[in-house]
């Protein structure tokens, strides 16, 4: 996640991003857009 | 040297020589994290994947594509496991717009007075920056490349399944053919050859990041 103009960075800015199980602090790199808050 | 002493020395010598040669060949072997493509600098990239849940319709074409473009996955059940799951969300709670659209697309089920909507959540290896599977591997078969992708060296893997237990996302499985741990590789063999077309083409986006 080094380039600010990258396609995935734009995707991250344009959508509400969430990851699975963020409390584990594993820093997952699969980003889910518009994921329902109930799904973890 | 009589026959008894010769046999005694031979019993000690040959196993020791075998162990030493195995250790030296392992030490002299190539680094598994080293890319096969010349000119590819892994420090210039940091891979991730974006999934638009609202666009996923659960067609499983990404699973089929990943299966067809890899040569090591032969089992249909193992490669399909964990890629796309449905989560049941009670509709009594107010759903987000994405969930509401998924609700219109997908099957609705009624259970008494409660209704539940099945929402598709494609699940795969999350390629964690701090992967617990790497920490628990006793032989170093699971490793993280410099560009952030977690891979498994099946030559080193002994199939102890520690990584399968440690993965909080359930993304690992035991390859029934090789009897070693296996997982999604982010199509690492493709992206390192500058072939950016991912195995999945629908809602998923994946790119390597350029260094600034």
XYZ file of N, CA and C in Angstrom, chain B residues 76 86 131:
9
model
N -11.821 -30.436 -6.220
C -12.868 -29.425 -6.354
C -13.297 -28.898 -4.986
N -22.239 -17.706 2.661
C -23.398 -16.871 2.930
C -23.514 -16.680 4.427
N 0.709 -12.386 9.937
C -0.004 -13.663 9.797
C 0.295 -14.631 10.939
